[in-house]
Structure formats: C-alpha cells, structure tokens
Amino acid sequence: KNISMRALALRRVALFSRQVIVALEPAAVSEAAATFAPRGITAEDTAVFLIGMAPFVWATVEFWRRIAVGEPFGTTSDSVIIRDTSGPDTLPERRRVLGRDAIITARLLFVAVGIALCLVVLAGLQVLGTAGPPVVD
C-alpha cells in the first residue's frame, strides 16, 4: 500500500517493455511476414475515396469560379479578390487584391495536386491489374 506512484509507473513501463521485446522475437516477425497478403482495393475503399474527394472537387470548382468572375474570398469587409492587377483599378476602396503571383501559386498548387491524383490512380491500376498475391509453396 505504500508503493509510490513513481515506482508503480516504473514497474508498468518495465512490464510493457518486456512484453514488447517478447512480441518482437525474430520467429514471430518472420511468421507474420510470411502470412501477409495484400487484400487489394475493395468497393468500400473506392467509396470512401470518392466521398472524401467530393469536398475537394467542389472547393476547386468554387475557387476557380470565384477567380473567373471576380468574386471575393471571405464574408467580411476584410475579403480578398484574386485578379490580374495589370489593368485599371475598379475595385472599391479597402478591399485587398492578390495579383498575378497568387494566381501562379494557385496554379502550381493545383498542378501538384493533379500529379498526386495521377499517382493515386496509377497505384490503383497497378493493384487492380495484379492477378493476386504470389503463391508460396
């Protein structure tokens, strides 16, 4: 009953570390590696991916639409407009305008996203194109 909290915590750490060491013995690791088989892409995986992409697709369309028609980003008087600043200034005062550098940055970011999506599709096609895991005799 007189065991301090620190001593109790140290005993728990020691017990946990012994369990981890026992669990990571080479025989257990090699057995686990031999029984692993990739499951492929399921219909649920595809559904989750598509549902997860929906907000980003909507945000992309809305982003470029606002740039195309010159609508502001934001809902307060501190909103921002992204447009090419080479023409005459016809905007009301006190509105911040982001110029050509913001458009270039946005395009570069969307190119990076496009490359990432292409890599995801390529990886998916590679997984779907395989006949299954190799058979180990």
Backbone as JSON, one array per atom type, in Angstrom:
{
  "sequence": "KNISMRALALRRVALFSRQVIVALEPAAVSEAAATFAPRGITAEDTAVFLIGMAPFVWATVEFWRRIAVGEPFGTTSDSVIIRDTSGPDTLPERRRVLGRDAIITARLLFVAVGIALCLVVLAGLQVLGTAGPPVVD",
  "N": [[0.81, -1.2, 0.0], [2.09, 1.16, 0.39], [3.42, 1.87, -1.87], [4.95, 4.08, -4.03], [3.62, 6.35, -6.51], [5.38, 6.82, -8.57], [7.11, 4.61, -8.52], [5.29, 2.63, -9.13], [4.58, 3.39, -11.73], [7.06, 3.04, -13.0], [7.32, 0.26, -12.79], [5.22, -0.54, -14.43], [6.11, 0.4, -16.93], [8.42, -1.17, -17.25], [7.29, -3.73, -17.35], [5.72, -3.47, -19.65], [7.74, -3.0, -21.59], [9.09, -5.45, -21.5], [7.09, -7.1, -22.55], [6.87, -6.08, -25.14], [9.41, -6.68, -26.17], [9.35, -9.49, -26.1], [7.29, -9.89, -27.9], [8.46, -9.08, -30.26], [10.27, -10.99, -31.15], [12.47, -12.7, -33.43], [11.36, -15.05, -34.66], [8.6, -14.7, -34.45], [8.25, -12.4, -35.97], [9.11, -13.22, -38.56], [7.21, -15.18, -39.09], [4.85, -13.66, -39.21], [5.44, -12.05, -41.41], [5.49, -13.93, -43.44], [2.84, -14.68, -43.65], [1.44, -12.51, -44.58], [-0.75, -11.0, -46.87], [-1.64, -8.87, -49.47], [-4.79, -7.21, -49.66], [-5.95, -5.95, -51.78], [-7.96, -3.54, -53.62], [-10.98, -2.64, -52.35], [-14.58, -2.37, -52.81], [-15.55, -0.75, -50.81], [-13.29, 0.74, -50.15], [-13.0, 2.27, -52.48], [-15.42, 3.71, -52.44], [-15.11, 5.24, -50.08], [-12.89, 6.75, -50.82], [-13.94, 8.24, -53.01], [-16.05, 9.65, -51.76], [-14.55, 11.11, -49.96], [-13.14, 12.72, -51.73], [-15.06, 14.41, -52.81], [-15.65, 16.96, -51.38], [-13.27, 18.34, -51.96], [-13.24, 18.51, -54.74], [-15.51, 20.1, -55.14], [-14.63, 22.45, -53.81], [-12.49, 23.15, -55.44], [-13.75, 23.76, -57.9], [-15.34, 25.91, -57.05], [-13.36, 27.69, -56.19], [-11.93, 28.36, -58.61], [-14.07, 29.39, -60.05], [-14.76, 31.68, -58.6], [-12.46, 33.2, -59.03], [-12.63, 33.52, -61.8], [-14.99, 35.08, -62.18], [-14.49, 37.21, -60.56], [-15.32, 37.34, -57.89], [-15.26, 37.93, -54.34], [-13.14, 36.36, -51.85], [-14.09, 35.29, -48.78], [-16.2, 36.57, -46.13], [-16.48, 38.93, -44.83], [-15.8, 42.46, -44.39], [-13.17, 42.36, -44.79], [-12.48, 40.87, -46.99], [-10.92, 39.16, -49.79], [-9.79, 39.6, -53.11], [-8.78, 37.81, -55.94], [-7.04, 38.64, -58.71], [-5.79, 39.61, -61.94], [-3.57, 42.2, -61.71], [-2.78, 44.03, -63.61], [-4.43, 45.69, -65.08], [-6.69, 48.61, -65.02], [-7.62, 49.92, -61.79], [-10.61, 49.11, -60.54], [-11.92, 48.52, -58.27], [-13.72, 48.75, -55.16], [-12.64, 50.85, -52.45], [-10.52, 49.8, -49.73], [-10.47, 47.06, -50.13], [-8.7, 44.12, -50.33], [-6.44, 43.03, -52.79], [-5.17, 40.31, -54.46], [-2.61, 39.59, -56.66], [-1.12, 38.63, -59.8], [0.91, 36.88, -58.91], [-0.37, 35.39, -56.93], [-2.18, 33.94, -58.44], [-0.43, 32.41, -60.0], [0.8, 30.91, -57.97], [-1.44, 29.48, -57.05], [-2.02, 27.96, -59.33], [0.31, 26.39, -59.49], [0.06, 24.91, -57.12], [-2.29, 23.47, -57.69], [-1.37, 21.97, -59.85], [0.46, 20.33, -58.52], [-1.34, 18.9, -56.91], [-2.77, 17.61, -58.93], [-0.77, 15.95, -60.0], [-0.33, 14.3, -57.77], [-2.85, 13.05, -57.61], [-2.82, 11.67, -60.04], [-0.77, 9.84, -59.49], [-2.02, 8.37, -57.47], [-4.13, 7.19, -58.91], [-2.62, 5.7, -60.74], [-1.3, 3.92, -58.98], [-3.55, 2.59, -58.01], [-4.47, 1.35, -60.36], [-2.35, -0.38, -60.8], [-2.58, -2.07, -58.58], [-5.11, -3.17, -59.04], [-4.6, -4.39, -61.41], [-3.0, -6.58, -60.88], [-2.79, -10.13, -60.57], [-3.16, -11.25, -58.16], [-1.88, -12.23, -54.9], [1.41, -13.73, -54.82], [1.78, -17.27, -54.9], [2.98, -19.18, -52.27], [4.9, -21.98, -51.91]],
  "CA": [[0.0, 0.0, 0.0], [2.96, 2.33, 0.47], [4.19, 2.0, -3.11], [4.75, 5.42, -4.6], [3.1, 6.38, -7.88], [6.51, 6.74, -9.5], [7.56, 3.21, -8.55], [4.25, 1.89, -9.85], [4.73, 3.73, -13.14], [8.27, 2.38, -13.49], [7.03, -1.17, -12.94], [4.37, -0.71, -15.62], [6.97, 0.59, -18.1], [9.28, -2.34, -17.35], [6.45, -4.84, -17.79], [5.36, -3.22, -21.05], [8.9, -3.18, -22.45], [9.33, -6.9, -21.61], [6.08, -7.65, -23.46], [7.22, -5.66, -26.49], [10.59, -7.45, -26.58], [8.9, -10.85, -26.37], [6.46, -9.87, -29.11], [9.27, -8.79, -31.44], [11.28, -12.0, -31.4], [12.59, -12.95, -34.87], [10.46, -16.1, -35.15], [7.26, -14.13, -34.57], [8.26, -11.45, -37.08], [9.18, -13.93, -39.83], [5.91, -15.83, -39.3], [3.89, -12.63, -39.61], [5.79, -11.62, -42.75], [5.16, -15.0, -44.38], [1.39, -14.84, -43.81], [0.83, -11.28, -45.06], [-1.17, -10.96, -48.27], [-2.42, -7.66, -49.7], [-6.19, -7.51, -49.93], [-6.42, -5.27, -52.97], [-8.84, -2.39, -53.43], [-12.36, -3.11, -52.23], [-15.61, -1.39, -53.16], [-15.63, 0.2, -49.71], [-12.15, 1.65, -50.31], [-13.33, 3.18, -53.57], [-16.49, 4.6, -51.98], [-14.53, 6.19, -49.12], [-12.04, 7.67, -51.59], [-14.78, 9.16, -53.78], [-16.74, 10.53, -50.82], [-13.53, 12.02, -49.43], [-12.73, 13.65, -52.77], [-16.16, 15.31, -53.18], [-15.48, 18.35, -50.94], [-12.14, 18.97, -52.62], [-13.67, 18.83, -56.1], [-16.39, 21.26, -55.02], [-13.82, 23.61, -53.45], [-11.71, 23.51, -56.62], [-14.65, 24.44, -58.84], [-15.72, 27.2, -56.45], [-12.16, 28.55, -56.19], [-11.67, 28.89, -59.94], [-15.23, 30.18, -60.46], [-14.64, 33.0, -57.97], [-11.4, 33.93, -59.73], [-13.1, 33.85, -63.14], [-15.99, 36.16, -62.18], [-14.03, 38.29, -59.71], [-15.99, 37.38, -56.59], [-14.29, 37.93, -53.24], [-12.99, 35.24, -50.92], [-14.35, 35.78, -47.44], [-17.56, 37.07, -45.95], [-16.47, 40.19, -44.09], [-15.23, 43.59, -45.13], [-11.76, 42.05, -44.97], [-12.39, 39.83, -48.01], [-9.8, 39.27, -50.73], [-10.07, 39.26, -54.51], [-7.6, 37.41, -56.7], [-7.19, 39.0, -60.13], [-4.6, 40.18, -62.57], [-3.53, 43.61, -61.31], [-2.15, 44.85, -64.64], [-5.41, 46.63, -65.61], [-7.07, 49.71, -64.13], [-8.21, 49.53, -60.51], [-12.02, 49.47, -60.49], [-12.48, 47.92, -57.06], [-13.95, 49.69, -54.06], [-11.53, 51.01, -51.52], [-10.4, 48.91, -48.56], [-10.54, 45.65, -50.5], [-7.37, 43.62, -50.66], [-6.37, 42.35, -54.08], [-3.99, 39.49, -54.7], [-2.37, 39.69, -58.09], [-0.67, 37.53, -60.66], [1.69, 35.91, -58.15], [-1.31, 34.49, -56.25], [-2.72, 33.02, -59.46], [0.65, 31.47, -60.33], [0.92, 29.99, -56.84], [-2.61, 28.59, -57.07], [-1.84, 27.0, -60.43], [1.35, 25.43, -59.11], [-0.5, 24.0, -56.12], [-3.22, 22.56, -58.35], [-0.56, 21.03, -60.63], [0.96, 19.34, -57.56], [-2.47, 18.04, -56.56], [-3.04, 16.77, -60.1], [0.27, 14.91, -60.06], [-0.62, 13.36, -56.68], [-4.01, 12.25, -58.01], [-2.37, 10.73, -61.09], [-0.03, 8.76, -58.83], [-3.0, 7.52, -56.78], [-4.81, 6.4, -59.94], [-1.64, 4.73, -61.25], [-1.14, 2.87, -57.97], [-4.79, 1.8, -58.0], [-4.48, 0.49, -61.55], [-1.36, -1.44, -60.59], [-3.14, -3.03, -57.63], [-6.22, -3.87, -59.69], [-4.08, -5.16, -62.54], [-2.29, -7.79, -60.45], [-3.64, -11.32, -60.51], [-3.28, -11.68, -56.77], [-0.58, -12.44, -54.25], [2.1, -14.93, -55.28], [1.55, -18.48, -54.11], [4.2, -19.67, -51.65], [4.79, -23.44, -51.69]],
  "C": [[0.85, 1.25, 0.0], [3.82, 2.5, -0.78], [3.9, 3.37, -3.71], [4.24, 5.3, -6.04], [4.23, 6.24, -8.89], [7.01, 5.31, -9.62], [6.56, 2.36, -9.32], [4.35, 2.15, -11.36], [5.95, 3.06, -13.74], [8.06, 0.88, -13.68], [6.18, -1.42, -14.18], [5.2, -0.57, -16.9], [7.85, -0.64, -18.31], [8.49, -3.54, -17.85], [6.08, -4.68, -19.26], [6.54, -3.46, -21.97], [9.27, -4.66, -22.57], [8.34, -7.53, -22.58], [6.41, -7.3, -24.9], [8.41, -6.47, -27.0], [10.2, -8.88, -26.91], [8.11, -10.9, -27.67], [7.28, -9.67, -30.37], [10.39, -9.79, -31.67], [11.3, -12.34, -32.89], [11.63, -14.01, -35.4], [9.06, -15.54, -35.36], [7.19, -13.17, -35.75], [8.28, -12.18, -38.41], [7.88, -14.67, -40.12], [4.88, -14.83, -39.81], [4.18, -12.17, -41.04], [5.4, -12.67, -43.78], [3.66, -15.11, -44.61], [0.71, -13.59, -44.33], [0.46, -11.41, -46.53], [-2.0, -9.7, -48.48], [-3.85, -8.0, -50.11], [-6.72, -6.85, -51.18], [-7.3, -4.09, -52.62], [-10.27, -2.91, -53.42], [-13.31, -2.0, -52.67], [-15.73, -0.33, -52.07], [-14.48, 1.21, -49.78], [-12.45, 2.71, -51.37], [-14.4, 4.18, -53.14], [-15.95, 5.65, -51.01], [-13.66, 7.21, -49.85], [-12.88, 8.7, -52.33], [-15.53, 10.13, -52.87], [-15.76, 11.55, -50.24], [-13.08, 13.05, -50.45], [-13.8, 14.7, -53.08], [-15.97, 16.74, -52.66], [-14.33, 19.07, -51.62], [-12.46, 19.35, -54.06], [-14.56, 20.07, -56.07], [-15.58, 22.53, -54.72], [-12.98, 24.08, -54.63], [-12.56, 24.28, -57.61], [-15.01, 25.83, -58.31], [-14.55, 28.18, -56.46], [-11.95, 29.19, -57.56], [-12.84, 29.71, -60.46], [-15.13, 31.59, -59.87], [-13.54, 33.83, -58.63], [-11.9, 34.39, -61.09], [-14.08, 35.03, -63.15], [-15.6, 37.32, -61.27], [-14.74, 38.42, -58.39], [-14.94, 37.32, -55.48], [-14.26, 36.6, -52.49], [-13.15, 35.8, -49.53], [-15.72, 36.41, -47.35], [-17.61, 38.41, -45.23], [-15.93, 41.3, -44.97], [-13.75, 43.38, -45.41], [-11.56, 40.98, -46.04], [-11.28, 40.16, -49.01], [-10.3, 38.89, -52.12], [-8.75, 38.88, -55.15], [-7.87, 37.76, -58.15], [-5.87, 39.54, -60.64], [-4.61, 41.69, -62.3], [-2.91, 44.5, -62.38], [-3.11, 45.89, -65.21], [-5.72, 47.75, -64.64], [-7.76, 49.19, -62.88], [-9.65, 50.02, -60.45], [-12.69, 48.92, -59.24], [-12.75, 48.99, -56.01], [-12.73, 49.76, -53.15], [-11.62, 49.99, -50.4], [-10.59, 47.43, -48.92], [-9.15, 45.21, -50.92], [-7.43, 42.84, -51.97], [-5.06, 41.59, -54.15], [-3.81, 39.39, -56.2], [-1.9, 38.41, -58.76], [0.13, 36.48, -59.88], [0.79, 34.93, -57.39], [-1.91, 33.49, -57.23], [-1.67, 31.99, -59.84], [0.82, 30.45, -59.22], [-0.23, 29.0, -56.81], [-2.47, 27.55, -58.17], [-0.78, 25.96, -60.09], [0.83, 24.43, -58.08], [-1.47, 23.01, -56.76], [-2.49, 21.58, -59.27], [-0.01, 19.94, -59.7], [-0.14, 18.38, -57.14], [-2.8, 17.11, -57.72], [-2.03, 15.65, -60.24], [0.02, 13.86, -58.98], [-1.81, 12.47, -57.03], [-3.65, 11.25, -59.11], [-1.6, 9.57, -60.48], [-0.97, 7.82, -58.08], [-3.72, 6.62, -57.78], [-3.86, 5.34, -60.49], [-1.43, 3.59, -60.26], [-2.37, 1.99, -57.9], [-4.87, 0.86, -59.19], [-3.48, -0.64, -61.42], [-1.89, -2.5, -59.64], [-4.25, -3.84, -58.29], [-5.74, -4.75, -60.84], [-3.34, -6.43, -62.14], [-3.27, -8.94, -60.32], [-3.85, -11.8, -59.09], [-1.92, -11.9, -56.17], [0.08, -13.71, -54.77], [1.86, -16.1, -54.32], [2.89, -18.98, -53.59], [4.01, -21.15, -51.36], [5.46, -23.86, -50.42]]
}
